[in-house]
Tab-separated table of C-alpha atoms in Angstrom:
chain	number	residue	atom	x	y	z
F	1	MET	CA	-5.145	-19.399	48.669
F	2	ASN	CA	-3.592	-15.886	47.201
F	3	THR	CA	-5.597	-15.771	44.283
F	4	GLN	CA	-3.882	-11.958	43.266
F	5	PRO	CA	-1.975	-11.983	40.583
F	6	ALA	CA	1.732	-11.929	41.417
F	7	LEU	CA	4.211	-8.899	40.672
F	8	LEU	CA	7.163	-8.976	38.765
F	9	VAL	CA	9.087	-5.612	39.204
F	10	ILE	CA	11.227	-5.522	35.503
F	11	ALA	CA	14.485	-3.495	36.143
F	12	HIS	CA	17.261	-2.705	33.541
F	13	GLY	CA	20.330	-3.992	35.560
F	14	SER	CA	23.709	-2.580	35.780
F	15	ARG	CA	27.154	-3.286	36.581
F	16	ASP	CA	27.083	-0.840	39.276
F	17	PRO	CA	26.245	-2.459	42.223
F	18	ARG	CA	24.438	0.226	43.578
F	19	HIS	CA	21.887	-0.242	41.147
F	20	ALA	CA	20.177	-3.330	42.036
F	21	ALA	CA	20.374	-2.599	45.748
F	22	THR	CA	18.673	0.178	45.165
F	23	VAL	CA	15.871	-1.359	43.013
F	24	HIS	CA	15.905	-4.497	46.288
F	25	ALA	CA	15.517	-1.451	48.379
F	26	LEU	CA	12.168	-0.279	46.202
F	27	VAL	CA	10.926	-3.726	46.286
F	28	ARG	CA	11.302	-3.772	49.936
F	29	GLN	CA	9.077	-0.776	50.502
F	30	VAL	CA	6.065	-2.566	48.057
F	31	ARG	CA	6.198	-5.774	49.409
F	32	GLU	CA	6.159	-3.801	53.391
F	33	MET	CA	3.029	-1.614	51.839
F	34	ARG	CA	0.973	-4.601	50.577
F	35	PRO	CA	2.008	-7.722	52.850
F	36	GLY	CA	0.477	-10.570	51.288
F	37	LEU	CA	1.793	-9.595	48.060
F	38	ARG	CA	3.917	-11.878	46.469
F	39	VAL	CA	6.606	-9.642	44.115
F	40	GLU	CA	9.741	-10.664	42.819
F	41	THR	CA	12.136	-8.661	41.136
F	42	GLY	CA	13.667	-9.306	37.582
F	43	PHE	CA	16.783	-7.684	35.505
F	44	LEU	CA	17.049	-7.611	31.967
F	45	ASP	CA	20.505	-7.439	32.189
F	46	PHE	CA	23.768	-7.355	34.399
F	47	ASN	CA	22.320	-8.310	37.634
F	48	VAL	CA	20.529	-11.648	38.601
F	49	PRO	CA	18.027	-13.005	38.642
F	50	SER	CA	16.943	-12.903	34.933
F	51	VAL	CA	13.297	-12.561	34.326
F	52	GLN	CA	13.315	-15.585	32.554
F	53	GLY	CA	14.473	-17.518	35.097
F	54	VAL	CA	12.281	-15.496	37.635
F	55	LEU	CA	9.070	-16.588	34.988
F	56	GLU	CA	10.251	-19.782	34.781
F	57	SER	CA	10.458	-20.439	38.425
F	58	LEU	CA	6.597	-18.883	39.101
F	59	ALA	CA	5.793	-21.267	36.462
F	60	ALA	CA	7.354	-24.216	38.172
F	61	GLU	CA	5.400	-22.863	41.263
F	62	GLY	CA	2.167	-23.219	39.875
F	63	VAL	CA	1.593	-19.286	39.790
F	64	ARG	CA	-0.978	-18.597	36.553
F	65	ASP	CA	-0.743	-14.977	37.015
F	66	VAL	CA	1.668	-12.305	36.604
F	67	VAL	CA	1.558	-8.376	36.462
F	68	ALA	CA	4.702	-7.589	34.623
F	69	LEU	CA	5.916	-3.708	35.593
F	70	PRO	CA	8.483	-2.176	34.207
F	71	LEU	CA	10.556	-0.026	36.435
F	72	LEU	CA	11.050	3.077	34.205
F	73	LEU	CA	10.397	6.333	33.938
F	74	THR	CA	9.204	6.944	30.177
F	75	ARG	CA	8.375	4.715	26.961
F	76	ALA	CA	11.182	4.424	25.136
F	77	PHE	CA	13.366	1.192	23.582
F	78	HIS	CA	13.160	-0.951	26.908
F	79	ALA	CA	9.202	-0.819	27.120
F	80	LYS	CA	8.407	-1.171	23.642
F	81	ALA	CA	10.745	-3.875	22.385
F	82	ASP	CA	12.647	-5.421	25.180
F	83	ILE	CA	10.438	-6.298	27.346
F	84	PRO	CA	7.711	-7.578	25.565
F	85	ALA	CA	9.903	-9.741	23.585
F	86	VAL	CA	11.120	-11.576	26.872
F	87	LEU	CA	7.569	-11.806	28.359
F	88	ARG	CA	6.545	-13.194	24.950
F	89	GLU	CA	9.391	-16.109	25.924
F	90	ALA	CA	7.372	-17.134	29.420
F	91	PRO	CA	5.831	-20.216	30.469
F	92	ALA	CA	2.662	-20.709	28.047
F	93	ARG	CA	1.051	-21.315	31.175
F	94	LEU	CA	1.433	-17.879	32.475
F	95	ARG	CA	-1.463	-15.264	31.823
F	96	ILE	CA	1.117	-11.731	31.713
F	97	ARG	CA	-0.079	-8.322	31.759
F	98	GLN	CA	2.634	-5.540	31.591
F	99	ALA	CA	2.019	-2.672	33.325
F	100	ASP	CA	2.199	0.804	32.448
F	101	VAL	CA	5.854	2.258	32.391
F	102	LEU	CA	6.232	4.625	35.740
F	103	GLY	CA	5.851	7.991	34.276
F	104	PRO	CA	4.448	10.677	33.911
F	105	SER	CA	2.685	10.877	37.289
F	106	PRO	CA	1.997	13.582	40.650
F	107	LEU	CA	3.792	10.704	42.788
F	108	LEU	CA	7.155	11.160	41.127
F	109	ILE	CA	6.551	15.084	41.155
F	110	ALA	CA	5.843	14.424	45.322
F	111	ALA	CA	9.380	11.969	45.202
F	112	LEU	CA	11.589	14.600	42.809
F	113	GLU	CA	10.815	17.759	45.525
F	114	ARG	CA	10.933	15.566	48.623
F	115	ARG	CA	14.807	14.532	47.118
F	116	LEU	CA	14.841	18.285	46.917
F	117	TYR	CA	13.885	18.903	50.205
F	118	GLU	CA	16.060	16.320	51.908
F	119	ALA	CA	19.035	18.038	49.718
F	120	GLY	CA	18.584	20.866	51.475
F	121	LEU	CA	15.975	22.695	50.454
F	122	THR	CA	12.583	24.715	51.621
F	123	PRO	CA	8.992	25.178	50.188
F	124	ALA	CA	9.908	28.737	50.452
F	125	ASP	CA	12.870	28.590	48.440
F	126	LYS	CA	10.631	27.528	45.377
F	127	SER	CA	9.874	31.057	44.032
F	128	SER	CA	13.762	31.997	43.755
F	129	THR	CA	15.353	28.498	42.782
F	130	GLY	CA	15.489	27.326	39.294
F	131	VAL	CA	15.749	23.339	38.868
F	132	VAL	CA	17.293	20.992	36.499
F	133	LEU	CA	15.102	18.019	35.107
F	134	ALA	CA	18.051	15.925	35.140
F	135	SER	CA	17.082	12.709	33.041
F	136	ALA	CA	19.174	9.692	32.146
F	137	GLY	CA	17.825	10.477	28.047
F	138	SER	CA	16.853	8.043	24.899
F	139	THR	CA	16.890	8.382	21.691
F	140	ASP	CA	12.503	7.953	21.531
F	141	PRO	CA	11.784	11.224	20.668
F	142	GLU	CA	8.205	10.595	22.795
F	143	ALA	CA	10.593	10.004	25.640
F	144	ILE	CA	12.155	13.352	25.235
F	145	ALA	CA	9.155	15.072	24.893
F	146	VAL	CA	7.164	13.533	27.739
F	147	ILE	CA	10.325	14.797	30.202
F	148	ALA	CA	9.956	18.258	28.645
F	149	GLU	CA	6.508	18.271	29.087
F	150	ILE	CA	7.182	17.174	32.984
F	151	ALA	CA	9.168	20.189	33.212
F	152	ARG	CA	6.917	22.269	31.880
F	153	GLU	CA	4.039	21.727	34.124
F	154	TRP	CA	6.452	21.602	37.056
F	155	ARG	CA	7.465	24.922	36.671
F	156	HIS	CA	3.849	26.025	37.460
F	157	THR	CA	3.582	24.476	40.997
F	158	GLY	CA	5.892	27.618	41.631
F	159	TRP	CA	9.655	26.782	41.110
F	160	CYS	CA	11.501	30.210	39.759
F	161	ALA	CA	12.289	27.996	36.500
F	162	VAL	CA	12.842	24.290	35.651
F	163	ARG	CA	14.847	22.727	32.536
F	164	PRO	CA	14.785	19.967	31.390
F	165	ALA	CA	18.396	17.821	30.900
F	166	PHE	CA	19.700	14.691	29.365
F	167	ALA	CA	22.624	12.892	30.532
F	168	SER	CA	22.735	10.870	27.092
F	169	ALA	CA	21.267	11.176	23.698
F	170	ALA	CA	19.509	14.293	23.887
F	171	LEU	CA	20.332	18.223	24.610
F	172	PRO	CA	20.768	20.127	26.747
F	173	ARG	CA	23.616	18.713	28.798
F	174	THR	CA	22.844	18.999	33.293
F	175	GLU	CA	25.847	21.698	32.921
F	176	ASP	CA	24.072	23.409	30.423
F	177	ALA	CA	20.406	23.797	31.471
F	178	VAL	CA	22.762	24.930	34.923
F	179	ARG	CA	23.493	27.541	32.739
F	180	GLU	CA	20.913	28.562	31.387
F	181	LEU	CA	18.828	29.012	34.833
F	182	ARG	CA	21.974	31.239	36.268
F	183	ASP	CA	21.536	32.967	33.413
F	184	LEU	CA	17.848	33.843	33.944
F	185	GLY	CA	18.610	35.447	37.358
F	186	CYS	CA	16.820	32.478	39.652
F	187	ALA	CA	18.358	33.274	42.625
F	188	ARG	CA	19.776	28.989	43.417
F	189	VAL	CA	20.085	26.315	40.906
F	190	ALA	CA	19.236	22.283	41.768
F	191	VAL	CA	19.072	19.210	40.234
F	192	ALA	CA	17.079	17.137	40.407
F	193	PRO	CA	17.885	13.783	38.980
F	194	TYR	CA	14.836	12.129	37.275
F	195	VAL	CA	16.209	8.600	37.443
F	196	LEU	CA	15.806	5.758	39.826
F	197	ALA	CA	18.871	4.056	40.981
F	198	PRO	CA	22.678	5.173	40.460
F	199	GLY	CA	24.701	4.322	37.935
F	200	ARG	CA	27.146	5.508	35.032
F	201	LEU	CA	24.212	8.276	34.213
F	202	PRO	CA	22.949	9.249	37.323
F	203	ASP	CA	27.060	9.754	38.113
F	204	ARG	CA	27.423	12.091	34.811
F	205	ILE	CA	24.269	14.176	35.814
F	206	ALA	CA	25.980	14.628	39.276
F	207	ARG	CA	28.863	15.857	37.335
F	208	GLY	CA	26.939	18.154	35.336
F	209	ALA	CA	25.543	19.698	38.683
F	210	ALA	CA	29.042	20.825	39.685
F	211	GLY	CA	27.918	24.457	39.505
F	212	ALA	CA	24.203	23.778	41.004
F	213	ASP	CA	23.455	24.950	44.335
F	214	VAL	CA	21.757	21.658	45.453
F	215	LEU	CA	22.134	17.898	43.713
F	216	ALA	CA	19.286	15.614	44.942
F	217	ASP	CA	19.567	12.224	45.006
F	218	VAL	CA	17.734	9.743	42.778
F	219	LEU	CA	14.109	8.842	43.422
F	220	GLY	CA	15.292	5.254	45.180
F	221	ALA	CA	13.229	3.831	47.375
F	222	ALA	CA	11.095	7.269	48.058
F	223	PRO	CA	7.574	6.278	49.479
F	224	GLU	CA	5.841	7.837	46.353
F	225	VAL	CA	8.305	5.760	44.209
F	226	ALA	CA	6.753	2.440	45.628
F	227	ARG	CA	2.933	4.056	46.086
F	228	LEU	CA	2.602	3.889	42.165
F	229	LEU	CA	4.090	0.958	41.680
F	230	LEU	CA	1.491	-0.318	43.705
F	231	ALA	CA	-1.212	1.943	41.458
F	232	ARG	CA	0.636	0.739	38.363
F	233	TYR	CA	0.232	-2.777	39.578
F	234	GLU	CA	-3.750	-2.278	40.590
F	235	ALA	CA	-3.954	-0.678	36.893
F	236	ALA	CA	-3.065	-3.320	35.237
F	237	ARG	CA	-4.386	-6.236	37.486
F	238	ARG	CA	-8.380	-5.533	36.940
F	239	PRO	CA	-8.647	-7.690	33.866
F	240	VAL	CA	-7.260	-10.119	35.154
F	241	LEU	CA	-9.598	-9.926	38.223
F	242	THR	CA	-12.264	-9.735	35.625
F	243	ALA	CA	-11.095	-12.904	33.504
F	244	LEU	CA	-11.249	-14.895	36.719
F	245	GLY	CA	-15.018	-13.926	37.667
F	246	ALA	CA	-13.430	-11.821	40.838
């Protein structure tokens, strides 16, 4: 009998079919890394299955313990309000723990660099390359501050410069950060989307990267991201296991 809590990955959802396809590819990676762990995906909006539908199905099958993992990079509105509200509506028989959001994490920095190298850069290019850390943006000041801090810390790993940028709700925009890095004298400029899956805002980042030399892909199903999901799961499940006497 499997006594591990089930892992429910909660994604935002999008009308763009690339979003769900990327989420499912990431979840497949997680399943491959942890055979025997039950991993389900639920969406807050636009896609099926819904989070509520998955929770009801799990309860109907007799599952008791669930770790709900927000597929989010920062603690903004969805992590603080939307997801807790959905989880409060779960069947009473389920014991649910909400895991932390994914960021910040050194594994995400490793995934960003993987995508930049896949786009054509090499480690030897770091000292002459300025990077735009381009996120979706948020009205939550905590989330904006986290992105700015990630950019500051990433700069210390050897890049010519790193600047944050936002596709919505905050400034600067990607194109403005690209111009700033040009003005600083960086030999080349790269844009690293700090987003998990394609969609409207990542497309806006790509348009803003028109003046850059390199545009990396979204984080997507990078193995570092899959490893991070499992790390967040393990951190959240420990109190559950203690409660079960494990």
